[in-house]
PDB file of C-alpha atoms in Angstrom:
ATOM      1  CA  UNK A  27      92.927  78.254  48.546  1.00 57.00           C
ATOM      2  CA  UNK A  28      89.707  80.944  48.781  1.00 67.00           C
ATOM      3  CA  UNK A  29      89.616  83.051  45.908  1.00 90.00           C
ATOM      4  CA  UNK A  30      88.381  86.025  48.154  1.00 94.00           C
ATOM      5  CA  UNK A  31      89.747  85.809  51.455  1.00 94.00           C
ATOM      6  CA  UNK A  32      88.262  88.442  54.542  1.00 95.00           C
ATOM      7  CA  UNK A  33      88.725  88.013  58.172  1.00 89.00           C
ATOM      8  CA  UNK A  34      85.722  87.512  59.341  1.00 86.00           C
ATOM      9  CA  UNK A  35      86.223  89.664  62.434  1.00 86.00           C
ATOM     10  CA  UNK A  36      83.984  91.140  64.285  1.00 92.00           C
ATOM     11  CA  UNK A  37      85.751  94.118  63.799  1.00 95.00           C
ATOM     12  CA  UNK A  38      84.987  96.642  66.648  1.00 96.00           C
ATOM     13  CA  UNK A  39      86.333 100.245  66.514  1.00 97.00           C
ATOM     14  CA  UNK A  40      85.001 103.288  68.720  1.00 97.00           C
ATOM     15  CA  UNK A  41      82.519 105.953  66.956  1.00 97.00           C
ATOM     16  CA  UNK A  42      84.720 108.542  65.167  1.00 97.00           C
ATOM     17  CA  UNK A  43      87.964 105.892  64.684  1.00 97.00           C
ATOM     18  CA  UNK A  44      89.100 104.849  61.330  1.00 97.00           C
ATOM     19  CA  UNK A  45      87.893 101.053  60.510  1.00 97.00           C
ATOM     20  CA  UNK A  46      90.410  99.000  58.092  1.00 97.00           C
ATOM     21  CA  UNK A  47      89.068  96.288  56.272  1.00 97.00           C
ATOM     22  CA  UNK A  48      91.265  94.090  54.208  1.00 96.00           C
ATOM     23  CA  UNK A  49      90.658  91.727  51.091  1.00 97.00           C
ATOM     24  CA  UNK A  50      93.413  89.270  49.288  1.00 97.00           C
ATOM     25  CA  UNK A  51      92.275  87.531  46.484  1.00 96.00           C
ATOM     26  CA  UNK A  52      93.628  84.612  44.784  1.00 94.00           C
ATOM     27  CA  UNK A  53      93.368  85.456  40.983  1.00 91.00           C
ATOM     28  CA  UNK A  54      95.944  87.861  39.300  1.00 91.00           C
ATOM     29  CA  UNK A  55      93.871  88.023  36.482  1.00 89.00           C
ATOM     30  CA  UNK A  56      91.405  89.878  38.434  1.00 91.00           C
ATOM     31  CA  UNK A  57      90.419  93.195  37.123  1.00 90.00           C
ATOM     32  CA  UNK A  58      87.748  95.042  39.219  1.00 91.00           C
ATOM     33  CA  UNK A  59      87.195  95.283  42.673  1.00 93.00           C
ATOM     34  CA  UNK A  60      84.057  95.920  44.826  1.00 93.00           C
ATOM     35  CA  UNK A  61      83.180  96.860  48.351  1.00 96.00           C
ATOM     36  CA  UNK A  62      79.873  96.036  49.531  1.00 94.00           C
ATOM     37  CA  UNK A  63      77.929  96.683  52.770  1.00 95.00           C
ATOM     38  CA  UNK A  64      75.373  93.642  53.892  1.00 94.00           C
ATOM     39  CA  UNK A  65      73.141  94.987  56.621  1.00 94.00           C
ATOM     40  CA  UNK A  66      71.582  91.922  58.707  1.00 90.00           C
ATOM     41  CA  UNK A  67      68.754  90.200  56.199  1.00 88.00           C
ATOM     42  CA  UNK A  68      69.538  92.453  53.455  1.00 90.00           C
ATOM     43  CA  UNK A  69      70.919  92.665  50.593  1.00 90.00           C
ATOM     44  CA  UNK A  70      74.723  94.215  49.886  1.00 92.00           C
ATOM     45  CA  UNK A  71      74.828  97.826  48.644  1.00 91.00           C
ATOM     46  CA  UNK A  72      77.676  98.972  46.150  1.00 90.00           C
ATOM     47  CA  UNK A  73      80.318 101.144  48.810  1.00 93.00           C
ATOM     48  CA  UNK A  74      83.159 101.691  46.050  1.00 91.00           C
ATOM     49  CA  UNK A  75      85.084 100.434  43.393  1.00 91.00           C
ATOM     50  CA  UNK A  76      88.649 100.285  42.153  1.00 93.00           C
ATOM     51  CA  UNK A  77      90.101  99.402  39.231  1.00 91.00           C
ATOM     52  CA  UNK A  78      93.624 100.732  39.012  1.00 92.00           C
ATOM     53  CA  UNK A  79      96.125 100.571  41.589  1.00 95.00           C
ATOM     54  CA  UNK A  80      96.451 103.577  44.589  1.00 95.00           C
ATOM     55  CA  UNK A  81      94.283 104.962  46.242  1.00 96.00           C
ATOM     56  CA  UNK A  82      90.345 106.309  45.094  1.00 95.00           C
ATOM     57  CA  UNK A  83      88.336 108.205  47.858  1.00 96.00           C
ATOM     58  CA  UNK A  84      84.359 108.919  47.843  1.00 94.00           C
ATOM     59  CA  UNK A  85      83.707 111.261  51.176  1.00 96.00           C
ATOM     60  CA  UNK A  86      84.323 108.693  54.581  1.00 97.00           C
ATOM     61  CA  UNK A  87      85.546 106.244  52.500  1.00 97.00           C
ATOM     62  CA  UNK A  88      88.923 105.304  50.828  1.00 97.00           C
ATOM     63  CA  UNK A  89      89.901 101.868  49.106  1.00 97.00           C
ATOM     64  CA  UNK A  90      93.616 100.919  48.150  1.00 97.00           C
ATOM     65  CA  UNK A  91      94.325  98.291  45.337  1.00 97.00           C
ATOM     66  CA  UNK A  92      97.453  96.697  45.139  1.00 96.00           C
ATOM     67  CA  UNK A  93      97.546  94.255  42.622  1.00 95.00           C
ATOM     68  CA  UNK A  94     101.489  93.411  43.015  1.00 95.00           C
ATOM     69  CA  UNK A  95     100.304  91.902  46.585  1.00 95.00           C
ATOM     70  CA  UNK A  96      96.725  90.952  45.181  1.00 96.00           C
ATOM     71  CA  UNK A  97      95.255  93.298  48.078  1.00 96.00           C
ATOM     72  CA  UNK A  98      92.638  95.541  48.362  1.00 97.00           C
ATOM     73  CA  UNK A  99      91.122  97.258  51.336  1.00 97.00           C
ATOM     74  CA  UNK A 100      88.857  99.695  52.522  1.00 98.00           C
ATOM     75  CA  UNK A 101      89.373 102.245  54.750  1.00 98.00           C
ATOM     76  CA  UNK A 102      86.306 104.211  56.854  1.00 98.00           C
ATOM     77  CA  UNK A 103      86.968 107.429  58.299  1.00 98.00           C
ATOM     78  CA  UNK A 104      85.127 109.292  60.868  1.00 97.00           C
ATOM     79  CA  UNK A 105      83.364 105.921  62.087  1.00 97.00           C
ATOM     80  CA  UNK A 106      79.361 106.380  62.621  1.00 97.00           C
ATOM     81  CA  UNK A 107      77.286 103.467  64.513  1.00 97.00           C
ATOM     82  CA  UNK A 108      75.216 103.618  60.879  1.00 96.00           C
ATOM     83  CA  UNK A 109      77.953 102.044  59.604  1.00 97.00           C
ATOM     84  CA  UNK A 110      77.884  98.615  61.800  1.00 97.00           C
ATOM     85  CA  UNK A 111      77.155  96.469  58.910  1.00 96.00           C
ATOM     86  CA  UNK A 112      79.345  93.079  57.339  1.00 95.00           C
ATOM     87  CA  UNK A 113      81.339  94.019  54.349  1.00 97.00           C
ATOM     88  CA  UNK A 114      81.810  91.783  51.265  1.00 96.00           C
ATOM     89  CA  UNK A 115      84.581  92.233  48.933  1.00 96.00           C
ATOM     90  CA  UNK A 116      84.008  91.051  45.874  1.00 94.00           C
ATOM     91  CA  UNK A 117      86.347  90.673  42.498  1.00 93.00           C
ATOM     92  CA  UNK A 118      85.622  90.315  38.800  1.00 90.00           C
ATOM     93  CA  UNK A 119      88.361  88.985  36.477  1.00 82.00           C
ATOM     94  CA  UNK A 120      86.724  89.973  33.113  1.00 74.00           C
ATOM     95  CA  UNK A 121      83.953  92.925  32.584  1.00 68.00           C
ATOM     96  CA  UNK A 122      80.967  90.215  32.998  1.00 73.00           C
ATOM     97  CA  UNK A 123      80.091  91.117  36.428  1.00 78.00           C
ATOM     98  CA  UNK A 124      81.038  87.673  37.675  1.00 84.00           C
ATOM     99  CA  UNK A 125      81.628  88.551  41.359  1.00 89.00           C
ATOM    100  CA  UNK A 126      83.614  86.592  43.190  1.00 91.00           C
ATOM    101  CA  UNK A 127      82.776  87.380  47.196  1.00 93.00           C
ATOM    102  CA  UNK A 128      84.580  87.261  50.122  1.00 94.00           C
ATOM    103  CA  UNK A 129      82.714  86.479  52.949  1.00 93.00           C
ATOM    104  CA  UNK A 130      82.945  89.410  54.817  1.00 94.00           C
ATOM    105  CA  UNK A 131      84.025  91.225  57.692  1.00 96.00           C
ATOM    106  CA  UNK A 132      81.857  92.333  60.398  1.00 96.00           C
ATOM    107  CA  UNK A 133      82.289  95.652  61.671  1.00 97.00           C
ATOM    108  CA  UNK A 134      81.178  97.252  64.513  1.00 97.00           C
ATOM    109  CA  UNK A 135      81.255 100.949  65.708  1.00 97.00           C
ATOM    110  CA  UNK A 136      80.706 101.635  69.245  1.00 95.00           C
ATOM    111  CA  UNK A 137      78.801 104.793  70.159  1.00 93.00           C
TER     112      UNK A 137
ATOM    113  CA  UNK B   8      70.149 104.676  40.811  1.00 62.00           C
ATOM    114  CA  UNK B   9      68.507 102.243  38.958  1.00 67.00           C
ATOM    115  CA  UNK B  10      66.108 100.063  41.069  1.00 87.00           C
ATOM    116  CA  UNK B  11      66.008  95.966  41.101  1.00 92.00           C
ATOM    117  CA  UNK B  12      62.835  94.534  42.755  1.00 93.00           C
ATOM    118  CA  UNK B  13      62.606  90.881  44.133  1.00 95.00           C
ATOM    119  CA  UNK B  14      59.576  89.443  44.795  1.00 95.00           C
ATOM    120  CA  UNK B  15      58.605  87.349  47.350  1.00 96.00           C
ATOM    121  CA  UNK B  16      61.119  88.645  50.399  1.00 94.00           C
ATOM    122  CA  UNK B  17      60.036  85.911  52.229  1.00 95.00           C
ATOM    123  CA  UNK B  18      58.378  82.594  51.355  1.00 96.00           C
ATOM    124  CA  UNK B  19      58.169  79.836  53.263  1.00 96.00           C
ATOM    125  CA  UNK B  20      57.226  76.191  51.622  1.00 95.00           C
ATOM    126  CA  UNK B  21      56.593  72.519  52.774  1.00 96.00           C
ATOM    127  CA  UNK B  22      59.152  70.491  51.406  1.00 96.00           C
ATOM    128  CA  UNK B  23      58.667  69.319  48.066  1.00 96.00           C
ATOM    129  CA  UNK B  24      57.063  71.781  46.304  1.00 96.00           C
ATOM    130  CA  UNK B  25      58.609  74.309  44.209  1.00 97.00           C
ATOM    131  CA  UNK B  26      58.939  78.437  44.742  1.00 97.00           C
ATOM    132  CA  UNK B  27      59.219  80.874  41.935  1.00 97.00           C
ATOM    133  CA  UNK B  28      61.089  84.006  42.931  1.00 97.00           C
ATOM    134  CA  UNK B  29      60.726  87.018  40.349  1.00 96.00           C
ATOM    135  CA  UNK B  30      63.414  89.555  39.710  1.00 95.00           C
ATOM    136  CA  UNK B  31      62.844  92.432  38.375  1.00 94.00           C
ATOM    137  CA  UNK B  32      64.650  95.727  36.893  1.00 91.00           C
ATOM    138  CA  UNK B  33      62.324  98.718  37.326  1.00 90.00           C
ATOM    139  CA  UNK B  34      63.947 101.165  35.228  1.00 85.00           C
ATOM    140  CA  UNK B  35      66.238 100.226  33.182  1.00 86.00           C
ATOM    141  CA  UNK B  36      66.357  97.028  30.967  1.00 86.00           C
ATOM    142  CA  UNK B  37      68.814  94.030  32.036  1.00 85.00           C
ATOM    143  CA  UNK B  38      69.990  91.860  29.360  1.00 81.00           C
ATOM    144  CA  UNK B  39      72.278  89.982  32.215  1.00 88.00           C
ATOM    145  CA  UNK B  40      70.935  88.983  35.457  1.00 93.00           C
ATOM    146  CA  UNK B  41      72.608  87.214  37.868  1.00 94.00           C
ATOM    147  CA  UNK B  42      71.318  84.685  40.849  1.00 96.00           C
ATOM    148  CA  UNK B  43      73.225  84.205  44.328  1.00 95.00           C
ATOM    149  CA  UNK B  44      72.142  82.506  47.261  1.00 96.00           C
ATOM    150  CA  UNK B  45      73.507  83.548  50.465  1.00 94.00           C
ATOM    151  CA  UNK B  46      73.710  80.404  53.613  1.00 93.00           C
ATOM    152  CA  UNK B  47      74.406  82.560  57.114  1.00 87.00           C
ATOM    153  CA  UNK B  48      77.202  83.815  57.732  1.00 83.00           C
ATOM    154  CA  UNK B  49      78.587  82.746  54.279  1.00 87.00           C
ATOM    155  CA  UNK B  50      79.492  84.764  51.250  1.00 88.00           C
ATOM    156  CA  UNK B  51      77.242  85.154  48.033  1.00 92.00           C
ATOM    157  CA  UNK B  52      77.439  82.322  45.801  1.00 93.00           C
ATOM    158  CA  UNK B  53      77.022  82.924  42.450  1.00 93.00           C
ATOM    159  CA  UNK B  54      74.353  80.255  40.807  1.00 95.00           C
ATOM    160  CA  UNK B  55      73.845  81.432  37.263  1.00 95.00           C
ATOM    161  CA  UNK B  56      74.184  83.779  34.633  1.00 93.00           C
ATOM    162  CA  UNK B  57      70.471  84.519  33.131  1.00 90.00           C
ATOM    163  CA  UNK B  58      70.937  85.929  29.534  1.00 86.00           C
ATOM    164  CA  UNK B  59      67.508  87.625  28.210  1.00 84.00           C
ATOM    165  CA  UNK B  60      66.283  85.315  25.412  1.00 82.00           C
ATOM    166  CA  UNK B  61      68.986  82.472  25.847  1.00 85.00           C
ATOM    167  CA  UNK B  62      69.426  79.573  28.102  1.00 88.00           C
ATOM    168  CA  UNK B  63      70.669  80.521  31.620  1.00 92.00           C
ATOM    169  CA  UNK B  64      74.105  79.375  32.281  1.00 93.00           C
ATOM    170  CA  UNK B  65      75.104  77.819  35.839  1.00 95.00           C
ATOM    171  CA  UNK B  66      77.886  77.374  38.290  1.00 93.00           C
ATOM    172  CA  UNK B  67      79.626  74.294  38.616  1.00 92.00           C
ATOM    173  CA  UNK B  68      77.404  72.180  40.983  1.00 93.00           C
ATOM    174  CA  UNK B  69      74.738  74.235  40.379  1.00 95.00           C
ATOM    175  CA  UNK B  70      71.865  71.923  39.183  1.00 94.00           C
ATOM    176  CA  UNK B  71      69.905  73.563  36.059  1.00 93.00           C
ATOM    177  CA  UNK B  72      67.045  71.011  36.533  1.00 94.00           C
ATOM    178  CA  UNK B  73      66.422  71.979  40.183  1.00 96.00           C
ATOM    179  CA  UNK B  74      67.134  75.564  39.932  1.00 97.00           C
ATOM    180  CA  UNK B  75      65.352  76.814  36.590  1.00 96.00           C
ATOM    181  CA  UNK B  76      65.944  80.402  35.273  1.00 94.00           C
ATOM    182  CA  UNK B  77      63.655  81.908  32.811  1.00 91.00           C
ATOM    183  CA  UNK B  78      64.451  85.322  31.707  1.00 88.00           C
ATOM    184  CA  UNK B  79      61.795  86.127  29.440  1.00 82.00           C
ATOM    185  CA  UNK B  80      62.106  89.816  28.973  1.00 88.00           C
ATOM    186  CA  UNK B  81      64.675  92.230  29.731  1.00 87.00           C
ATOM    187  CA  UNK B  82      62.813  93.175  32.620  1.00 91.00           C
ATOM    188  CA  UNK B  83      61.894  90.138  34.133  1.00 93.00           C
ATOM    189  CA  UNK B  84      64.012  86.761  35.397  1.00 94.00           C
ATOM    190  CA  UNK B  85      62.529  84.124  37.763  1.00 95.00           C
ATOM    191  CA  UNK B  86      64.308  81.704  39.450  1.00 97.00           C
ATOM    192  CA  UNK B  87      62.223  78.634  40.750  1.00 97.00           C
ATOM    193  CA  UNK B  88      63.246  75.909  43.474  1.00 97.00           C
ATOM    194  CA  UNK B  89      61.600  73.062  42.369  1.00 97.00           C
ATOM    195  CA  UNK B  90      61.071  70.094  44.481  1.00 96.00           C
ATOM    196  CA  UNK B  91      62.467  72.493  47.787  1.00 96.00           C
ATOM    197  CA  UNK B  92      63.710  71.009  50.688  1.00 96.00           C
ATOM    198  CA  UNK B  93      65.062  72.107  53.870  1.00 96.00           C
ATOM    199  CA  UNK B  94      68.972  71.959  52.503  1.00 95.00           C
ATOM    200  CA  UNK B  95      67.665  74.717  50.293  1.00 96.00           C
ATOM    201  CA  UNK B  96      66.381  77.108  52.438  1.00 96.00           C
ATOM    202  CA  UNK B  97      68.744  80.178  52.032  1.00 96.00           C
ATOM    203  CA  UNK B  98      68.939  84.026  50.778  1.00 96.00           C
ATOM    204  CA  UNK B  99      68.225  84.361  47.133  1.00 97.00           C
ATOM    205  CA  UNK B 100      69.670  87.160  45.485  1.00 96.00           C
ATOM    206  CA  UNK B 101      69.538  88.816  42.241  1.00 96.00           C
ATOM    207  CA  UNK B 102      71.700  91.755  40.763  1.00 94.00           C
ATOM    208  CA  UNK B 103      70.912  93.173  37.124  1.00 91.00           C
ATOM    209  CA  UNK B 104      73.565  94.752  34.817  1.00 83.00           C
ATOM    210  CA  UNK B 105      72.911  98.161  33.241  1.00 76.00           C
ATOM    211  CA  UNK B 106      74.172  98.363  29.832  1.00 68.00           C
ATOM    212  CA  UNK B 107      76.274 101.471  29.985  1.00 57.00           C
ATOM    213  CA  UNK B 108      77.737 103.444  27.419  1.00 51.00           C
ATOM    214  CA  UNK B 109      80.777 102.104  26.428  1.00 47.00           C
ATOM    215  CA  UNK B 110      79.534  98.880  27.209  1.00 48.00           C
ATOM    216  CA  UNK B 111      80.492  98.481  30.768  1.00 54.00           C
ATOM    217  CA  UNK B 112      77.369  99.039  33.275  1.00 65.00           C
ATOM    218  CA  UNK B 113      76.816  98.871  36.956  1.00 76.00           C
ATOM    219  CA  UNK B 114      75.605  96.143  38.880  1.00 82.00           C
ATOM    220  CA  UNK B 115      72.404  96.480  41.112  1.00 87.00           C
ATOM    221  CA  UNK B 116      71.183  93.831  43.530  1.00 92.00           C
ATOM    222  CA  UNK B 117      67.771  92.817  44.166  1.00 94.00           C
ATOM    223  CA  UNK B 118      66.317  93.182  48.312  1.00 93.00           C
ATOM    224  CA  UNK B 119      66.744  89.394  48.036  1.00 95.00           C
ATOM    225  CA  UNK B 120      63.815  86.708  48.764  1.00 96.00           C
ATOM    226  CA  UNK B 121      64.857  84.262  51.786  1.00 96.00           C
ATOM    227  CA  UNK B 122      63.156  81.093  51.639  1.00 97.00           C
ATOM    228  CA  UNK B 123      62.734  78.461  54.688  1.00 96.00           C
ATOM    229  CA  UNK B 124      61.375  74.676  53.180  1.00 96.00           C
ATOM    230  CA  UNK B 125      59.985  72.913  55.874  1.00 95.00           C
TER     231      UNK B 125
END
């Protein structure tokens, strides 16, 4: 079983939709979770992270934890073309900043 | 935020010989950095833990005598490919932990280096 499990997609939504992004993860001892965006050739860029379960929301963006289900998922509001990108969810089971990526979904927006 | 720099982004090497790839935190000091490498359209692999003034330590199949980390100052790790060949052409990525307050940090990743061994 993958420890961090995405659907690969691609995800297409029209500009202005909401995009949903989901993440399971294998390890219940996991304590932190990350959303990264991976533009083509780059590297990934912190989005958000959760630590506690509900809901935590930073401007277009909005990521639910819940660890009874071992799920976590990101939601983007307002969808922009800019935001066409793969994103990588990634776990930690201790603080040592051991990630533990997903392979990420690839989203995109339509103009 | 605090900056990581990786240096080369792009090498490319007959098979064979080895590649150093430097990673660097520009404003803040990293006592942890960490190495991925990235295949296409695969996740980040972690490789190994590089701990300033102590041996790095690796990933399970990760080979330490192929893939040496030297983290020499708590600005600087390197990561060479030594004896590179095309199975090891990839992304290379690093990310550098801020030490943080309480102890906790952020996480900052590196523009990775993507090496091609021909």
């Amino acid at each position: 079983q993958k420890e961090v499990e995405q659907n690969s997609g691609p995800l297409s939504v029209p500009e202005g939709a909401i995009a949903s992004l989901n993440c399971t993860y294998s390890d219940r001892g996991s304590q932190s979770f990350f959303w990264y965006r991976q533009y083509s050739g780059k590297s990934p860029e912190l989005i958000m992270f959760i630590y506690s379960n509900g809901d935590k929301e930073d401007g277009r963006f909005t990521a639910q934890l819940n660890k009874a289900s071992q799920y976590v998922s990101l939601l983007i509001r307002d969808s922009q073309p800019s935001d066409s990108a793969t994103y990588l969810c990634a776990v930690n089971r201790g603080s040592n900043y051991k990630l533990t990526f997903g392979k990420g979904t690839l989203l995109t927006v339509n103009p | 935020g605090a900056v990581v720099s990786q240096h080369p982004s792009w090498v490319i090497c007959k098979s064979g010989t080895s590649v150093k790839i430097e990673c660097r935190s520009l404003d803040f000091q990293a006592t942890t950095m960490f190495w991925y490498r990235q295949f296409p359209k695969q996740s980040l692999m972690l490789m190994a833990t590089s701990n300033e003034g102590s041996k790095a330590t690796y990933e399970q199949g990760v080979e330490k005598d192929k893939f040496l980390i030297n983290h020499a100052s708590l600005t600087l790790s390197t990561l060479t490919v030594t004896s590179a060949h095309p199975e090891d052409s990839s992304f290379y990525i690093c990310s550098a932990r801020t030490s943080g307050r309480s102890g906790g940090g952020e996480l900052f990743f590196g523009e990775g280096s993507r090496l091609t061994v021909l």
